PDB file of C-alpha atoms in Angstrom:
ATOM      1  CA  LYS A   1       0.000   0.000   0.000  1.00  0.00           C
ATOM      2  CA  GLN A   2       1.323   3.410  -0.953  1.00  0.00           C
ATOM      3  CA  GLU A   3       2.088   5.623   2.038  1.00  0.00           C
ATOM      4  CA  VAL A   4       3.119   9.254   1.816  1.00  0.00           C
ATOM      5  CA  THR A   5       5.009  10.932   4.644  1.00  0.00           C
ATOM      6  CA  GLN A   6       5.908  14.553   5.166  1.00  0.00           C
ATOM      7  CA  ILE A   7       8.484  15.533   7.756  1.00  0.00           C
ATOM      8  CA  PRO A   8       8.543  17.810   9.661  1.00  0.00           C
ATOM      9  CA  ALA A   9       4.890  18.328  10.511  1.00  0.00           C
ATOM     10  CA  ALA A  10       5.604  21.983  11.262  1.00  0.00           C
ATOM     11  CA  LEU A  11       8.396  24.396  10.383  1.00  0.00           C
ATOM     12  CA  SER A  12       9.057  28.001  11.411  1.00  0.00           C
ATOM     13  CA  VAL A  13      11.635  30.165   9.628  1.00  0.00           C
ATOM     14  CA  PRO A  14      12.554  33.860   9.497  1.00  0.00           C
ATOM     15  CA  GLU A  15      11.606  35.863   6.432  1.00  0.00           C
ATOM     16  CA  GLY A  16      14.123  35.694   3.595  1.00  0.00           C
ATOM     17  CA  GLU A  17      15.377  32.205   4.378  1.00  0.00           C
ATOM     18  CA  ASN A  18      15.540  29.517   1.702  1.00  0.00           C
ATOM     19  CA  LEU A  19      13.850  26.300   2.821  1.00  0.00           C
ATOM     20  CA  VAL A  20      13.154  22.742   1.756  1.00  0.00           C
ATOM     21  CA  LEU A  21      10.044  20.691   2.453  1.00  0.00           C
ATOM     22  CA  ASN A  22      10.297  16.924   2.224  1.00  0.00           C
ATOM     23  CA  CYS A  23       7.931  14.265   0.952  1.00  0.00           C
ATOM     24  CA  SER A  24       8.606  10.527   0.858  1.00  0.00           C
ATOM     25  CA  PHE A  25       6.558   7.678  -0.584  1.00  0.00           C
ATOM     26  CA  THR A  26       6.881   3.939  -0.163  1.00  0.00           C
ATOM     27  CA  ASP A  27       6.125   2.658  -3.673  1.00  0.00           C
ATOM     28  CA  SER A  28       8.058   4.085  -6.624  1.00  0.00           C
ATOM     29  CA  ALA A  29       5.348   3.018  -9.113  1.00  0.00           C
ATOM     30  CA  ILE A  30       3.806   6.442  -9.321  1.00  0.00           C
ATOM     31  CA  TYR A  31       2.359   8.284 -12.280  1.00  0.00           C
ATOM     32  CA  ASN A  32       2.989  11.800 -10.988  1.00  0.00           C
ATOM     33  CA  LEU A  33       3.525  13.805  -7.832  1.00  0.00           C
ATOM     34  CA  GLN A  34       1.783  17.051  -7.019  1.00  0.00           C
ATOM     35  CA  TRP A  35       2.530  19.743  -4.445  1.00  0.00           C
ATOM     36  CA  PHE A  36      -0.372  21.757  -2.999  1.00  0.00           C
ATOM     37  CA  ARG A  37      -0.739  24.729  -0.722  1.00  0.00           C
ATOM     38  CA  GLN A  38      -3.599  24.965   1.793  1.00  0.00           C
ATOM     39  CA  ASP A  39      -4.441  28.125   3.699  1.00  0.00           C
ATOM     40  CA  PRO A  40      -6.389  27.803   6.981  1.00  0.00           C
ATOM     41  CA  GLY A  41     -10.054  27.016   6.365  1.00  0.00           C
ATOM     42  CA  LYS A  42      -9.558  26.936   2.613  1.00  0.00           C
ATOM     43  CA  GLY A  43      -9.264  24.377  -0.153  1.00  0.00           C
ATOM     44  CA  LEU A  44      -6.055  23.210  -1.809  1.00  0.00           C
ATOM     45  CA  THR A  45      -4.226  25.105  -4.519  1.00  0.00           C
ATOM     46  CA  SER A  46      -1.978  23.191  -6.887  1.00  0.00           C
ATOM     47  CA  LEU A  47       1.581  24.536  -6.981  1.00  0.00           C
ATOM     48  CA  LEU A  48       3.539  22.112  -9.122  1.00  0.00           C
ATOM     49  CA  LEU A  49       2.981  18.740 -10.770  1.00  0.00           C
ATOM     50  CA  ILE A  50       5.890  16.483 -11.737  1.00  0.00           C
ATOM     51  CA  GLN A  51       5.282  13.579 -14.108  1.00  0.00           C
ATOM     52  CA  SER A  52       7.100  10.349 -13.268  1.00  0.00           C
ATOM     53  CA  SER A  53       9.423  10.846 -16.251  1.00  0.00           C
ATOM     54  CA  GLN A  54      10.497  14.291 -15.040  1.00  0.00           C
ATOM     55  CA  ARG A  55      13.097  15.243 -12.455  1.00  0.00           C
ATOM     56  CA  GLU A  56      11.917  18.707 -11.486  1.00  0.00           C
ATOM     57  CA  GLN A  57       9.483  21.543 -12.096  1.00  0.00           C
ATOM     58  CA  THR A  58       9.865  25.245 -11.371  1.00  0.00           C
ATOM     59  CA  SER A  59       7.400  28.054 -10.854  1.00  0.00           C
ATOM     60  CA  GLY A  60       8.688  31.415  -9.677  1.00  0.00           C
ATOM     61  CA  ARG A  61      10.386  30.959  -6.294  1.00  0.00           C
ATOM     62  CA  LEU A  62       9.295  27.333  -6.099  1.00  0.00           C
ATOM     63  CA  ASN A  63      11.221  24.328  -7.326  1.00  0.00           C
ATOM     64  CA  ALA A  64      10.056  20.759  -6.892  1.00  0.00           C
ATOM     65  CA  SER A  65      12.256  17.742  -7.497  1.00  0.00           C
ATOM     66  CA  LEU A  66      11.414  14.071  -7.826  1.00  0.00           C
ATOM     67  CA  ASP A  67      13.609  11.033  -7.237  1.00  0.00           C
ATOM     68  CA  LYS A  68      11.418   8.001  -7.891  1.00  0.00           C
ATOM     69  CA  SER A  69      14.101   5.447  -7.150  1.00  0.00           C
ATOM     70  CA  SER A  70      14.543   6.709  -3.605  1.00  0.00           C
ATOM     71  CA  GLY A  71      10.861   7.575  -3.138  1.00  0.00           C
ATOM     72  CA  ARG A  72      11.495  11.241  -2.380  1.00  0.00           C
ATOM     73  CA  SER A  73      10.417  14.676  -3.483  1.00  0.00           C
ATOM     74  CA  THR A  74      11.434  18.082  -2.210  1.00  0.00           C
ATOM     75  CA  LEU A  75       9.807  21.481  -2.524  1.00  0.00           C
ATOM     76  CA  TYR A  76      12.349  24.285  -2.420  1.00  0.00           C
ATOM     77  CA  ILE A  77      11.087  27.764  -1.568  1.00  0.00           C
ATOM     78  CA  ALA A  78      13.543  30.586  -2.200  1.00  0.00           C
ATOM     79  CA  ALA A  79      13.589  33.853  -0.268  1.00  0.00           C
ATOM     80  CA  SER A  80      10.585  32.950   1.895  1.00  0.00           C
ATOM     81  CA  GLN A  81       7.960  35.592   2.663  1.00  0.00           C
ATOM     82  CA  PRO A  82       5.270  35.827   5.374  1.00  0.00           C
ATOM     83  CA  GLY A  83       2.710  35.242   2.622  1.00  0.00           C
ATOM     84  CA  ASP A  84       4.187  31.771   2.108  1.00  0.00           C
ATOM     85  CA  SER A  85       2.823  30.742   5.514  1.00  0.00           C
ATOM     86  CA  ALA A  86       0.442  27.844   4.886  1.00  0.00           C
ATOM     87  CA  THR A  87       0.278  24.065   4.979  1.00  0.00           C
ATOM     88  CA  TYR A  88       2.030  22.340   2.089  1.00  0.00           C
ATOM     89  CA  LEU A  89       0.847  18.901   1.005  1.00  0.00           C
ATOM     90  CA  CYS A  90       2.285  16.460  -1.467  1.00  0.00           C
ATOM     91  CA  ALA A  91       0.273  13.789  -3.240  1.00  0.00           C
ATOM     92  CA  VAL A  92       1.223  10.904  -5.499  1.00  0.00           C
ATOM     93  CA  LYS A  93      -0.906   9.426  -8.216  1.00  0.00           C
ATOM     94  CA  VAL A  94      -0.427   5.679  -8.096  1.00  0.00           C
ATOM     95  CA  ILE A  95      -0.259   3.335 -11.043  1.00  0.00           C
ATOM     96  CA  TRP A  96      -1.098  -0.060  -9.593  1.00  0.00           C
ATOM     97  CA  TYR A  97      -4.304   1.154  -7.931  1.00  0.00           C
ATOM     98  CA  ASN A  98      -7.176   2.675  -9.896  1.00  0.00           C
ATOM     99  CA  ASN A  99      -6.194   5.383 -12.323  1.00  0.00           C
ATOM    100  CA  ASN A 100      -7.548   8.214 -10.264  1.00  0.00           C
ATOM    101  CA  ASP A 101      -6.245   7.304  -6.853  1.00  0.00           C
ATOM    102  CA  MET A 102      -4.105   9.978  -5.294  1.00  0.00           C
ATOM    103  CA  ARG A 103      -2.464   9.431  -1.925  1.00  0.00           C
ATOM    104  CA  PHE A 104      -1.777  12.506   0.188  1.00  0.00           C
ATOM    105  CA  GLY A 105       0.713  13.231   2.903  1.00  0.00           C
ATOM    106  CA  ALA A 106      -0.508  14.891   6.107  1.00  0.00           C
ATOM    107  CA  GLY A 107       1.297  18.108   5.220  1.00  0.00           C
ATOM    108  CA  THR A 108       3.944  20.451   6.633  1.00  0.00           C
ATOM    109  CA  ARG A 109       2.654  23.592   8.323  1.00  0.00           C
ATOM    110  CA  LEU A 110       5.030  26.426   7.411  1.00  0.00           C
ATOM    111  CA  THR A 111       5.258  29.704   9.319  1.00  0.00           C
ATOM    112  CA  VAL A 112       7.445  32.490   7.940  1.00  0.00           C
ATOM    113  CA  LYS A 113       8.098  35.145  10.564  1.00  0.00           C
ATOM    114  CA  PRO A 114       8.564  38.800   9.524  1.00  0.00           C
TER     115      PRO A 114
ATOM    116  CA  ASN B   1     -15.296  31.691 -13.755  1.00  0.00           C
ATOM    117  CA  ALA B   2     -15.986  30.463 -10.208  1.00  0.00           C
ATOM    118  CA  GLY B   3     -13.916  27.269 -10.469  1.00  0.00           C
ATOM    119  CA  VAL B   4     -15.184  24.597  -8.062  1.00  0.00           C
ATOM    120  CA  THR B   5     -18.026  25.531  -5.722  1.00  0.00           C
ATOM    121  CA  GLN B   6     -19.400  23.527  -2.804  1.00  0.00           C
ATOM    122  CA  THR B   7     -22.520  23.845  -0.696  1.00  0.00           C
ATOM    123  CA  PRO B   8     -23.079  24.052   2.183  1.00  0.00           C
ATOM    124  CA  LYS B   9     -19.955  25.478   3.830  1.00  0.00           C
ATOM    125  CA  PHE B  10     -20.901  24.165   7.272  1.00  0.00           C
ATOM    126  CA  GLN B  11     -23.349  21.525   8.454  1.00  0.00           C
ATOM    127  CA  VAL B  12     -24.224  19.896  11.763  1.00  0.00           C
ATOM    128  CA  LEU B  13     -26.120  16.599  11.721  1.00  0.00           C
ATOM    129  CA  LYS B  14     -27.393  14.207  14.319  1.00  0.00           C
ATOM    130  CA  THR B  15     -26.452  10.557  14.103  1.00  0.00           C
ATOM    131  CA  GLY B  16     -28.693   8.780  11.603  1.00  0.00           C
ATOM    132  CA  GLN B  17     -29.664  11.862   9.615  1.00  0.00           C
ATOM    133  CA  SER B  18     -29.008  12.050   5.896  1.00  0.00           C
ATOM    134  CA  MET B  19     -27.711  14.843   3.727  1.00  0.00           C
ATOM    135  CA  THR B  20     -26.255  15.601   0.316  1.00  0.00           C
ATOM    136  CA  LEU B  21     -23.177  17.687  -0.321  1.00  0.00           C
ATOM    137  CA  GLN B  22     -23.263  19.534  -3.619  1.00  0.00           C
ATOM    138  CA  CYS B  23     -20.338  20.289  -5.913  1.00  0.00           C
ATOM    139  CA  ALA B  24     -20.209  22.077  -9.254  1.00  0.00           C
ATOM    140  CA  GLN B  25     -17.393  23.127 -11.579  1.00  0.00           C
ATOM    141  CA  ASP B  26     -17.479  25.526 -14.498  1.00  0.00           C
ATOM    142  CA  MET B  27     -14.177  24.573 -16.134  1.00  0.00           C
ATOM    143  CA  ASN B  28     -15.638  21.915 -18.441  1.00  0.00           C
ATOM    144  CA  HIS B  29     -13.573  19.260 -16.660  1.00  0.00           C
ATOM    145  CA  ASN B  30     -14.180  15.598 -17.287  1.00  0.00           C
ATOM    146  CA  SER B  31     -13.164  14.212 -13.899  1.00  0.00           C
ATOM    147  CA  MET B  32     -14.459  15.039 -10.444  1.00  0.00           C
ATOM    148  CA  TYR B  33     -13.517  13.785  -6.991  1.00  0.00           C
ATOM    149  CA  TRP B  34     -14.683  13.747  -3.386  1.00  0.00           C
ATOM    150  CA  TYR B  35     -12.133  13.722  -0.558  1.00  0.00           C
ATOM    151  CA  ARG B  36     -12.313  13.909   3.197  1.00  0.00           C
ATOM    152  CA  GLN B  37      -9.656  15.556   5.332  1.00  0.00           C
ATOM    153  CA  ASP B  38      -9.138  14.545   8.945  1.00  0.00           C
ATOM    154  CA  PRO B  39      -6.582  16.041  11.333  1.00  0.00           C
ATOM    155  CA  GLY B  40      -3.141  14.527  10.917  1.00  0.00           C
ATOM    156  CA  MET B  41      -4.237  12.157   8.146  1.00  0.00           C
ATOM    157  CA  GLY B  42      -4.092  14.145   4.933  1.00  0.00           C
ATOM    158  CA  LEU B  43      -6.816  13.810   2.318  1.00  0.00           C
ATOM    159  CA  ARG B  44      -8.399  10.494   1.431  1.00  0.00           C
ATOM    160  CA  LEU B  45     -10.344   9.814  -1.750  1.00  0.00           C
ATOM    161  CA  ILE B  46     -13.956   8.767  -1.185  1.00  0.00           C
ATOM    162  CA  TYR B  47     -15.306   8.482  -4.728  1.00  0.00           C
ATOM    163  CA  TYR B  48     -14.412   9.810  -8.116  1.00  0.00           C
ATOM    164  CA  SER B  49     -15.991  10.190 -11.520  1.00  0.00           C
ATOM    165  CA  ALA B  50     -13.634   9.897 -14.462  1.00  0.00           C
ATOM    166  CA  SER B  51     -16.267  11.186 -16.867  1.00  0.00           C
ATOM    167  CA  GLU B  52     -19.952  11.977 -17.031  1.00  0.00           C
ATOM    168  CA  GLY B  53     -21.974   8.857 -16.325  1.00  0.00           C
ATOM    169  CA  THR B  54     -19.252   6.937 -14.484  1.00  0.00           C
ATOM    170  CA  THR B  55     -18.339   6.694 -10.815  1.00  0.00           C
ATOM    171  CA  ASP B  56     -15.836   4.558  -8.920  1.00  0.00           C
ATOM    172  CA  LYS B  57     -14.876   3.928  -5.321  1.00  0.00           C
ATOM    173  CA  GLY B  58     -11.798   5.451  -3.811  1.00  0.00           C
ATOM    174  CA  GLU B  59      -9.924   4.594  -0.642  1.00  0.00           C
ATOM    175  CA  VAL B  60     -12.757   5.172   1.882  1.00  0.00           C
ATOM    176  CA  PRO B  61     -16.188   4.755   0.190  1.00  0.00           C
ATOM    177  CA  ASN B  62     -18.134   3.052   2.996  1.00  0.00           C
ATOM    178  CA  GLY B  63     -21.125   5.068   4.211  1.00  0.00           C
ATOM    179  CA  TYR B  64     -21.246   7.297   1.136  1.00  0.00           C
ATOM    180  CA  ASN B  65     -22.934   7.381  -2.242  1.00  0.00           C
ATOM    181  CA  VAL B  66     -22.329   9.688  -5.187  1.00  0.00           C
ATOM    182  CA  SER B  67     -24.141  10.913  -8.262  1.00  0.00           C
ATOM    183  CA  ARG B  68     -22.583  12.502 -11.336  1.00  0.00           C
ATOM    184  CA  LEU B  69     -25.653  14.460 -12.308  1.00  0.00           C
ATOM    185  CA  ASN B  70     -24.111  15.948 -15.442  1.00  0.00           C
ATOM    186  CA  LYS B  71     -20.667  17.116 -16.521  1.00  0.00           C
ATOM    187  CA  ARG B  72     -20.754  20.053 -14.108  1.00  0.00           C
ATOM    188  CA  GLU B  73     -22.165  18.513 -10.946  1.00  0.00           C
ATOM    189  CA  PHE B  74     -21.040  15.731  -8.615  1.00  0.00           C
ATOM    190  CA  SER B  75     -22.895  15.165  -5.352  1.00  0.00           C
ATOM    191  CA  LEU B  76     -21.964  13.162  -2.245  1.00  0.00           C
ATOM    192  CA  ARG B  77     -24.683  11.644  -0.081  1.00  0.00           C
ATOM    193  CA  LEU B  78     -24.537  10.401   3.483  1.00  0.00           C
ATOM    194  CA  GLU B  79     -27.534   8.120   3.979  1.00  0.00           C
ATOM    195  CA  SER B  80     -27.192   7.628   7.740  1.00  0.00           C
ATOM    196  CA  ALA B  81     -24.585   9.916   9.236  1.00  0.00           C
ATOM    197  CA  ALA B  82     -22.230   8.631  11.924  1.00  0.00           C
ATOM    198  CA  PRO B  83     -19.848  10.546  14.239  1.00  0.00           C
ATOM    199  CA  SER B  84     -16.926   8.937  12.349  1.00  0.00           C
ATOM    200  CA  GLN B  85     -17.989  10.961   9.312  1.00  0.00           C
ATOM    201  CA  THR B  86     -17.214  14.227  11.059  1.00  0.00           C
ATOM    202  CA  SER B  87     -14.654  15.751   8.739  1.00  0.00           C
ATOM    203  CA  VAL B  88     -13.962  18.418   6.151  1.00  0.00           C
ATOM    204  CA  TYR B  89     -15.110  17.346   2.696  1.00  0.00           C
ATOM    205  CA  PHE B  90     -13.466  18.625  -0.459  1.00  0.00           C
ATOM    206  CA  CYS B  91     -14.617  18.334  -4.024  1.00  0.00           C
ATOM    207  CA  ALA B  92     -12.066  18.600  -6.837  1.00  0.00           C
ATOM    208  CA  SER B  93     -11.989  18.408 -10.602  1.00  0.00           C
ATOM    209  CA  SER B  94      -9.428  17.867 -13.335  1.00  0.00           C
ATOM    210  CA  GLU B  95      -9.564  18.184 -17.074  1.00  0.00           C
ATOM    211  CA  ARG B  96      -8.761  14.537 -17.567  1.00  0.00           C
ATOM    212  CA  GLY B  97      -8.625  11.806 -14.941  1.00  0.00           C
ATOM    213  CA  ASP B  98      -6.672   9.135 -16.712  1.00  0.00           C
ATOM    214  CA  ARG B  99      -3.060   9.313 -17.767  1.00  0.00           C
ATOM    215  CA  GLY B 100      -2.829  12.730 -19.311  1.00  0.00           C
ATOM    216  CA  THR B 101      -0.427  15.628 -19.222  1.00  0.00           C
ATOM    217  CA  SER B 102       0.601  17.881 -16.374  1.00  0.00           C
ATOM    218  CA  SER B 103      -2.084  20.399 -17.225  1.00  0.00           C
ATOM    219  CA  THR B 104      -4.858  17.853 -17.607  1.00  0.00           C
ATOM    220  CA  ASP B 105      -3.919  15.982 -14.426  1.00  0.00           C
ATOM    221  CA  THR B 106      -3.828  19.046 -12.191  1.00  0.00           C
ATOM    222  CA  GLN B 107      -6.670  18.968  -9.688  1.00  0.00           C
ATOM    223  CA  TYR B 108      -8.602  22.085  -8.675  1.00  0.00           C
ATOM    224  CA  PHE B 109     -10.275  22.101  -5.288  1.00  0.00           C
ATOM    225  CA  GLY B 110     -13.386  23.683  -3.848  1.00  0.00           C
ATOM    226  CA  PRO B 111     -13.371  25.541  -0.496  1.00  0.00           C
ATOM    227  CA  GLY B 112     -14.676  22.555   1.461  1.00  0.00           C
ATOM    228  CA  THR B 113     -17.659  21.636   3.631  1.00  0.00           C
ATOM    229  CA  ARG B 114     -17.099  21.305   7.354  1.00  0.00           C
ATOM    230  CA  LEU B 115     -19.415  18.567   8.630  1.00  0.00           C
ATOM    231  CA  THR B 116     -20.023  17.694  12.273  1.00  0.00           C
ATOM    232  CA  VAL B 117     -22.071  14.637  13.226  1.00  0.00           C
ATOM    233  CA  LEU B 118     -23.251  14.598  16.831  1.00  0.00           C
TER     234      LEU B 118
END
């Protein structure tokens, strides 16, 4: 069974710091991996999606990498800002289960202090 | 363009009551999903609909039923609510649910329904 883990559960950094969020998964047979942002009391917003054949994706200050063989993905946030404070979730789309089954991690709650 | 909308935003039920959560999307997406989010557990897929007229079970379907009313709307029904169904429910949609491209696989989420079952 595919399990997705995000460590740490919470992270607090000063404004301007570069940071890395981690996501690990137990089964490398994934179709893609997606990073989401969730603000308190709100739905999820997709940040980046990496197909299994890709190694990384970039959007602005965000860079996501994927290493299928080791079952790991990282989300790099450059020059963090207080507006980046939110919970970040990763999700993998599995191959061996039904086509539309995505498995989510529990998320990392990020606080960027001014 | 409202994206994905959900109603109601909040709901309190007593054990045994029934209710239907409504979801609609205006992006002409083929696939729609229902998730529940519980503290410390991430999101879990309840049901999904790959295209109009089809529905399939996800990871935690017990106690729920769904209806893909048309391409825009996908409803989730609790026939006899239980305290274990207290959760936040999210609806999502994507352009294409099977093995597509990055843009077609990206899921767009509604704001959620916070349900409490007493």
